[in-house]
Amino acid sequence: CLLNYHFVWIPKRRKKVLVGDIAHRLQEIIATVCTENRWKIIAMEIMPDHVHLFLNVRVIDAPADIMRKIKGRASHHLRQEFPE
């Protein structure tokens, strides 16, 4: 079965914080979560003030659960590693 989702999300108040090391680390975190859950990344683009993610997922994976897993892990790790 082919099920693709296009997700777009922004940091709080659309601040331009997704640059440099933060953007690189976010990309690693997203790739790790997707690998763990057997989701295929079709396209990913991290802009300074938003993220585009295009995924191929299984039918049993709900969009809300996908984003909960990705954003939850990313927020937790990025806040620990980059307190500023």
CSV table of N, CA, C and O in Angstrom, one decimal:
chain,number,residue,atom,x,y,z
A,1,CYS,N,0.8,-1.2,0.0
A,1,CYS,CA,0.0,0.0,0.0
A,1,CYS,C,0.9,1.2,0.0
A,1,CYS,O,1.9,1.3,0.7
A,2,LEU,N,0.5,2.2,-0.7
A,2,LEU,CA,1.2,3.5,-0.8
A,2,LEU,C,0.5,4.6,-0.1
A,2,LEU,O,-0.6,5.0,-0.5
A,3,LEU,N,1.0,5.1,1.0
A,3,LEU,CA,0.4,6.2,1.7
A,3,LEU,C,1.5,7.2,2.0
A,3,LEU,O,2.5,6.9,2.7
A,4,ASN,N,1.4,8.4,1.4
A,4,ASN,CA,2.4,9.5,1.6
A,4,ASN,C,1.7,10.6,2.3
A,4,ASN,O,0.6,11.0,2.1
A,5,TYR,N,2.5,11.3,3.2
A,5,TYR,CA,2.1,12.4,3.9
A,5,TYR,C,3.1,13.6,3.7
A,5,TYR,O,4.3,13.3,3.7
A,6,HIS,N,2.6,14.8,3.6
A,6,HIS,CA,3.4,16.0,3.5
A,6,HIS,C,3.1,16.8,4.8
A,6,HIS,O,2.0,17.3,5.0
A,7,PHE,N,4.1,16.8,5.6
A,7,PHE,CA,4.0,17.6,6.9
A,7,PHE,C,4.8,18.9,6.8
A,7,PHE,O,5.9,18.9,6.3
A,8,VAL,N,4.2,20.0,7.3
A,8,VAL,CA,4.9,21.2,7.4
A,8,VAL,C,4.7,21.8,8.8
A,8,VAL,O,3.5,21.8,9.3
A,9,TRP,N,5.8,22.2,9.5
A,9,TRP,CA,5.6,22.7,10.8
A,9,TRP,C,6.6,23.8,11.1
A,9,TRP,O,7.6,23.9,10.4
A,10,ILE,N,6.3,24.7,12.1
A,10,ILE,CA,7.2,25.9,12.3
A,10,ILE,C,7.6,25.8,13.8
A,10,ILE,O,6.9,25.3,14.7
A,11,PRO,N,8.7,26.5,14.1
A,11,PRO,CA,9.0,26.7,15.5
A,11,PRO,C,8.1,27.7,16.1
A,11,PRO,O,7.4,28.5,15.4
A,12,LYS,N,8.1,27.8,17.4
A,12,LYS,CA,7.2,28.8,18.1
A,12,LYS,C,7.5,30.2,17.6
A,12,LYS,O,8.6,30.6,17.5
A,13,ARG,N,6.4,30.9,17.3
A,13,ARG,CA,6.4,32.2,16.8
A,13,ARG,C,7.2,32.4,15.5
A,13,ARG,O,7.7,33.5,15.2
A,14,ARG,N,7.4,31.3,14.8
A,14,ARG,CA,8.1,31.3,13.5
A,14,ARG,C,9.5,31.9,13.6
A,14,ARG,O,10.0,32.6,12.7
A,15,LYS,N,10.2,31.7,14.7
A,15,LYS,CA,11.6,32.3,14.9
A,15,LYS,C,12.5,31.5,14.0
A,15,LYS,O,12.4,30.3,13.8
A,16,LYS,N,13.5,32.2,13.5
A,16,LYS,CA,14.5,31.6,12.5
A,16,LYS,C,15.6,30.9,13.3
A,16,LYS,O,16.7,31.4,13.3
A,17,VAL,N,15.3,29.8,14.0
A,17,VAL,CA,16.3,29.1,14.8
A,17,VAL,C,16.8,27.8,14.2
A,17,VAL,O,17.8,27.3,14.7
A,18,LEU,N,16.3,27.4,13.1
A,18,LEU,CA,16.7,26.1,12.5
A,18,LEU,C,17.8,26.3,11.5
A,18,LEU,O,17.7,26.2,10.3
A,19,VAL,N,19.0,26.7,12.0
A,19,VAL,CA,20.1,27.0,11.2
A,19,VAL,C,21.4,26.3,11.8
A,19,VAL,O,21.4,25.9,12.9
A,20,GLY,N,22.4,26.1,10.9
A,20,GLY,CA,23.7,25.5,11.4
A,20,GLY,C,23.6,24.2,12.0
A,20,GLY,O,23.0,23.3,11.5
A,21,ASP,N,24.2,24.1,13.2
A,21,ASP,CA,24.2,22.8,14.0
A,21,ASP,C,22.8,22.3,14.4
A,21,ASP,O,22.6,21.1,14.4
A,22,ILE,N,21.9,23.2,14.7
A,22,ILE,CA,20.6,22.9,15.1
A,22,ILE,C,19.8,22.2,13.9
A,22,ILE,O,19.2,21.2,14.1
A,23,ALA,N,20.0,22.7,12.7
A,23,ALA,CA,19.3,22.1,11.6
A,23,ALA,C,19.9,20.8,11.3
A,23,ALA,O,19.2,19.8,10.9
A,24,HIS,N,21.2,20.7,11.4
A,24,HIS,CA,21.9,19.4,11.1
A,24,HIS,C,21.4,18.3,12.1
A,24,HIS,O,21.1,17.2,11.7
A,25,ARG,N,21.4,18.7,13.4
A,25,ARG,CA,21.0,17.8,14.4
A,25,ARG,C,19.5,17.4,14.3
A,25,ARG,O,19.1,16.2,14.4
A,26,LEU,N,18.6,18.3,13.9
A,26,LEU,CA,17.2,18.0,13.6
A,26,LEU,C,17.1,17.0,12.5
A,26,LEU,O,16.3,16.1,12.6
A,27,GLN,N,17.9,17.2,11.5
A,27,GLN,CA,17.8,16.2,10.4
A,27,GLN,C,18.2,14.8,10.8
A,27,GLN,O,17.6,13.8,10.4
A,28,GLU,N,19.2,14.7,11.7
A,28,GLU,CA,19.6,13.4,12.2
A,28,GLU,C,18.5,12.8,13.1
A,28,GLU,O,18.3,11.6,12.9
A,29,ILE,N,17.9,13.6,13.9
A,29,ILE,CA,16.8,13.1,14.8
A,29,ILE,C,15.7,12.6,14.0
A,29,ILE,O,15.1,11.5,14.2
A,30,ILE,N,15.2,13.3,13.0
A,30,ILE,CA,14.1,12.9,12.1
A,30,ILE,C,14.5,11.6,11.4
A,30,ILE,O,13.6,10.7,11.3
A,31,ALA,N,15.7,11.5,10.9
A,31,ALA,CA,16.1,10.3,10.2
A,31,ALA,C,16.1,9.1,11.1
A,31,ALA,O,15.6,8.0,10.7
A,32,THR,N,16.5,9.3,12.3
A,32,THR,CA,16.5,8.2,13.3
A,32,THR,C,15.1,7.7,13.6
A,32,THR,O,14.9,6.5,13.6
A,33,VAL,N,14.2,8.6,13.9
A,33,VAL,CA,12.9,8.3,14.2
A,33,VAL,C,12.2,7.5,13.1
A,33,VAL,O,11.5,6.5,13.3
A,34,CYS,N,12.4,8.0,11.9
A,34,CYS,CA,11.8,7.4,10.7
A,34,CYS,C,12.4,6.0,10.5
A,34,CYS,O,11.6,5.1,10.1
A,35,THR,N,13.6,5.8,10.7
A,35,THR,CA,14.2,4.5,10.5
A,35,THR,C,13.7,3.5,11.6
A,35,THR,O,13.3,2.4,11.3
A,36,GLU,N,13.6,4.0,12.8
A,36,GLU,CA,13.0,3.1,13.9
A,36,GLU,C,11.6,2.7,13.6
A,36,GLU,O,11.2,1.6,14.0
A,37,ASN,N,10.8,3.5,13.0
A,37,ASN,CA,9.4,3.2,12.7
A,37,ASN,C,9.1,2.7,11.3
A,37,ASN,O,8.0,2.5,10.9
A,38,ARG,N,10.2,2.5,10.5
A,38,ARG,CA,10.1,2.0,9.2
A,38,ARG,C,9.3,2.9,8.2
A,38,ARG,O,8.5,2.5,7.4
A,39,TRP,N,9.5,4.2,8.4
A,39,TRP,CA,8.9,5.2,7.5
A,39,TRP,C,10.0,5.6,6.5
A,39,TRP,O,11.2,5.8,6.9
A,40,LYS,N,9.7,5.8,5.3
A,40,LYS,CA,10.6,6.2,4.3
A,40,LYS,C,10.5,7.7,4.0
A,40,LYS,O,9.5,8.2,3.7
A,41,ILE,N,11.7,8.4,4.2
A,41,ILE,CA,11.7,9.8,3.9
A,41,ILE,C,11.8,10.0,2.4
A,41,ILE,O,12.8,9.6,1.8
A,42,ILE,N,10.8,10.6,1.8
A,42,ILE,CA,10.9,10.9,0.4
A,42,ILE,C,11.6,12.2,0.1
A,42,ILE,O,12.4,12.3,-0.8
A,43,ALA,N,11.3,13.2,0.9
A,43,ALA,CA,11.9,14.5,0.8
A,43,ALA,C,11.9,15.2,2.2
A,43,ALA,O,10.9,15.0,2.9
A,44,MET,N,13.0,15.9,2.5
A,44,MET,CA,13.0,16.7,3.8
A,44,MET,C,13.8,18.0,3.5
A,44,MET,O,14.8,17.9,2.9
A,45,GLU,N,13.2,19.1,3.9
A,45,GLU,CA,13.9,20.3,3.7
A,45,GLU,C,13.7,21.1,5.0
A,45,GLU,O,12.5,21.3,5.5
A,46,ILE,N,14.8,21.6,5.6
A,46,ILE,CA,14.7,22.3,6.8
A,46,ILE,C,15.1,23.8,6.5
A,46,ILE,O,16.3,24.0,6.1
A,47,MET,N,14.2,24.6,6.6
A,47,MET,CA,14.4,26.1,6.4
A,47,MET,C,14.6,26.7,7.7
A,47,MET,O,14.3,26.1,8.7
A,48,PRO,N,15.1,28.0,7.8
A,48,PRO,CA,15.3,28.6,9.1
A,48,PRO,C,14.1,28.7,9.9
A,48,PRO,O,14.2,28.7,11.2
A,49,ASP,N,12.9,28.9,9.3
A,49,ASP,CA,11.7,29.1,10.1
A,49,ASP,C,10.6,28.0,9.9
A,49,ASP,O,9.5,28.2,10.4
A,50,HIS,N,10.9,27.0,9.2
A,50,HIS,CA,9.9,25.9,9.0
A,50,HIS,C,10.5,24.6,8.5
A,50,HIS,O,11.7,24.7,8.0
A,51,VAL,N,9.8,23.5,8.6
A,51,VAL,CA,10.3,22.2,8.1
A,51,VAL,C,9.3,21.6,7.2
A,51,VAL,O,8.1,21.6,7.5
A,52,HIS,N,9.7,21.1,6.0
A,52,HIS,CA,8.9,20.3,5.1
A,52,HIS,C,9.4,18.8,5.2
A,52,HIS,O,10.6,18.6,5.1
A,53,LEU,N,8.4,17.9,5.4
A,53,LEU,CA,8.8,16.5,5.5
A,53,LEU,C,7.7,15.7,4.7
A,53,LEU,O,6.5,15.8,5.0
A,54,PHE,N,8.2,14.9,3.7
A,54,PHE,CA,7.3,14.1,2.9
A,54,PHE,C,7.7,12.7,3.2
A,54,PHE,O,8.8,12.2,2.9
A,55,LEU,N,6.8,11.9,3.7
A,55,LEU,CA,7.0,10.6,4.2
A,55,LEU,C,6.1,9.5,3.5
A,55,LEU,O,5.0,9.8,3.2
A,56,ASN,N,6.7,8.3,3.3
A,56,ASN,CA,5.9,7.2,2.9
A,56,ASN,C,5.8,6.3,4.2
A,56,ASN,O,6.8,5.9,4.7
A,57,VAL,N,4.5,6.0,4.6
A,57,VAL,CA,4.3,5.3,5.8
A,57,VAL,C,3.3,4.1,5.6
A,57,VAL,O,2.7,4.0,4.6
A,58,ARG,N,3.2,3.3,6.6
A,58,ARG,CA,2.3,2.2,6.6
A,58,ARG,C,0.9,2.7,6.9
A,58,ARG,O,0.7,3.8,7.4
A,59,VAL,N,-0.1,2.0,6.5
A,59,VAL,CA,-1.5,2.4,6.6
A,59,VAL,C,-1.9,2.5,8.1
A,59,VAL,O,-2.7,3.3,8.5
A,60,ILE,N,-1.3,1.7,8.9
A,60,ILE,CA,-1.7,1.7,10.4
A,60,ILE,C,-1.1,2.9,11.1
A,60,ILE,O,-1.5,3.1,12.3
A,61,ASP,N,-0.2,3.7,10.5
A,61,ASP,CA,0.4,4.8,11.2
A,61,ASP,C,-0.5,6.1,11.0
A,61,ASP,O,-0.6,6.6,9.9
A,62,ALA,N,-1.0,6.6,12.1
A,62,ALA,CA,-1.9,7.8,12.0
A,62,ALA,C,-1.0,9.1,11.9
A,62,ALA,O,0.1,9.1,12.5
A,63,PRO,N,-1.4,10.1,11.2
A,63,PRO,CA,-0.5,11.3,11.0
A,63,PRO,C,-0.2,12.0,12.4
A,63,PRO,O,0.9,12.4,12.6
A,64,ALA,N,-1.2,12.0,13.3
A,64,ALA,CA,-1.0,12.6,14.6
A,64,ALA,C,0.1,11.8,15.4
A,64,ALA,O,0.9,12.4,16.1
A,65,ASP,N,0.1,10.5,15.3
A,65,ASP,CA,1.1,9.7,16.0
A,65,ASP,C,2.5,9.9,15.3
A,65,ASP,O,3.5,9.9,16.1
A,66,ILE,N,2.6,10.0,14.1
A,66,ILE,CA,3.8,10.3,13.4
A,66,ILE,C,4.4,11.6,13.9
A,66,ILE,O,5.6,11.6,14.3
A,67,MET,N,3.6,12.6,13.9
A,67,MET,CA,4.2,13.9,14.3
A,67,MET,C,4.5,14.0,15.8
A,67,MET,O,5.4,14.6,16.2
A,68,ARG,N,3.7,13.3,16.6
A,68,ARG,CA,4.0,13.2,18.0
A,68,ARG,C,5.3,12.6,18.3
A,68,ARG,O,6.1,13.1,19.1
A,69,LYS,N,5.7,11.5,17.6
A,69,LYS,CA,6.9,10.8,17.7
A,69,LYS,C,8.1,11.7,17.2
A,69,LYS,O,9.1,11.8,17.9
A,70,ILE,N,8.0,12.3,16.1
A,70,ILE,CA,9.0,13.1,15.5
A,70,ILE,C,9.3,14.4,16.3
A,70,ILE,O,10.4,14.7,16.7
A,71,LYS,N,8.2,15.2,16.5
A,71,LYS,CA,8.3,16.4,17.2
A,71,LYS,C,8.7,16.3,18.7
A,71,LYS,O,9.4,17.1,19.2
A,72,GLY,N,8.2,15.2,19.3
A,72,GLY,CA,8.5,15.0,20.7
A,72,GLY,C,9.9,14.7,20.9
A,72,GLY,O,10.6,15.3,21.8
A,73,ARG,N,10.5,13.8,20.1
A,73,ARG,CA,11.9,13.5,20.3
A,73,ARG,C,12.8,14.6,19.9
A,73,ARG,O,13.8,14.9,20.5
A,74,ALA,N,12.4,15.3,18.8
A,74,ALA,CA,13.2,16.5,18.3
A,74,ALA,C,13.2,17.6,19.4
A,74,ALA,O,14.3,18.1,19.7
A,75,SER,N,12.1,17.9,19.9
A,75,SER,CA,12.0,18.9,20.9
A,75,SER,C,12.9,18.6,22.2
A,75,SER,O,13.6,19.4,22.7
A,76,HIS,N,12.7,17.3,22.6
A,76,HIS,CA,13.4,16.9,23.8
A,76,HIS,C,15.0,17.0,23.6
A,76,HIS,O,15.7,17.6,24.5
A,77,HIS,N,15.5,16.5,22.5
A,77,HIS,CA,16.9,16.5,22.3
A,77,HIS,C,17.4,17.9,22.0
A,77,HIS,O,18.5,18.2,22.5
A,78,LEU,N,16.7,18.6,21.2
A,78,LEU,CA,17.2,19.9,20.8
A,78,LEU,C,17.3,20.9,22.0
A,78,LEU,O,18.2,21.7,22.2
A,79,ARG,N,16.3,20.8,22.9
A,79,ARG,CA,16.3,21.7,24.1
A,79,ARG,C,17.4,21.3,25.0
A,79,ARG,O,18.0,22.2,25.7
A,80,GLN,N,17.7,20.0,25.1
A,80,GLN,CA,18.9,19.6,26.0
A,80,GLN,C,20.2,20.0,25.4
A,80,GLN,O,21.1,20.5,26.1
A,81,GLU,N,20.4,19.8,24.1
A,81,GLU,CA,21.7,20.1,23.5
A,81,GLU,C,21.9,21.5,23.1
A,81,GLU,O,23.1,22.0,23.1
A,82,PHE,N,20.8,22.3,22.9
A,82,PHE,CA,21.0,23.7,22.5
A,82,PHE,C,20.0,24.6,23.4
A,82,PHE,O,19.0,25.0,23.0
A,83,PRO,N,20.4,24.8,24.7
A,83,PRO,CA,19.5,25.5,25.6
A,83,PRO,C,19.2,27.0,25.2
A,83,PRO,O,18.2,27.5,25.6
A,84,GLU,N,20.0,27.5,24.3
A,84,GLU,CA,19.7,28.9,23.9
A,84,GLU,C,18.6,28.9,22.9
A,84,GLU,O,18.0,29.9,22.6
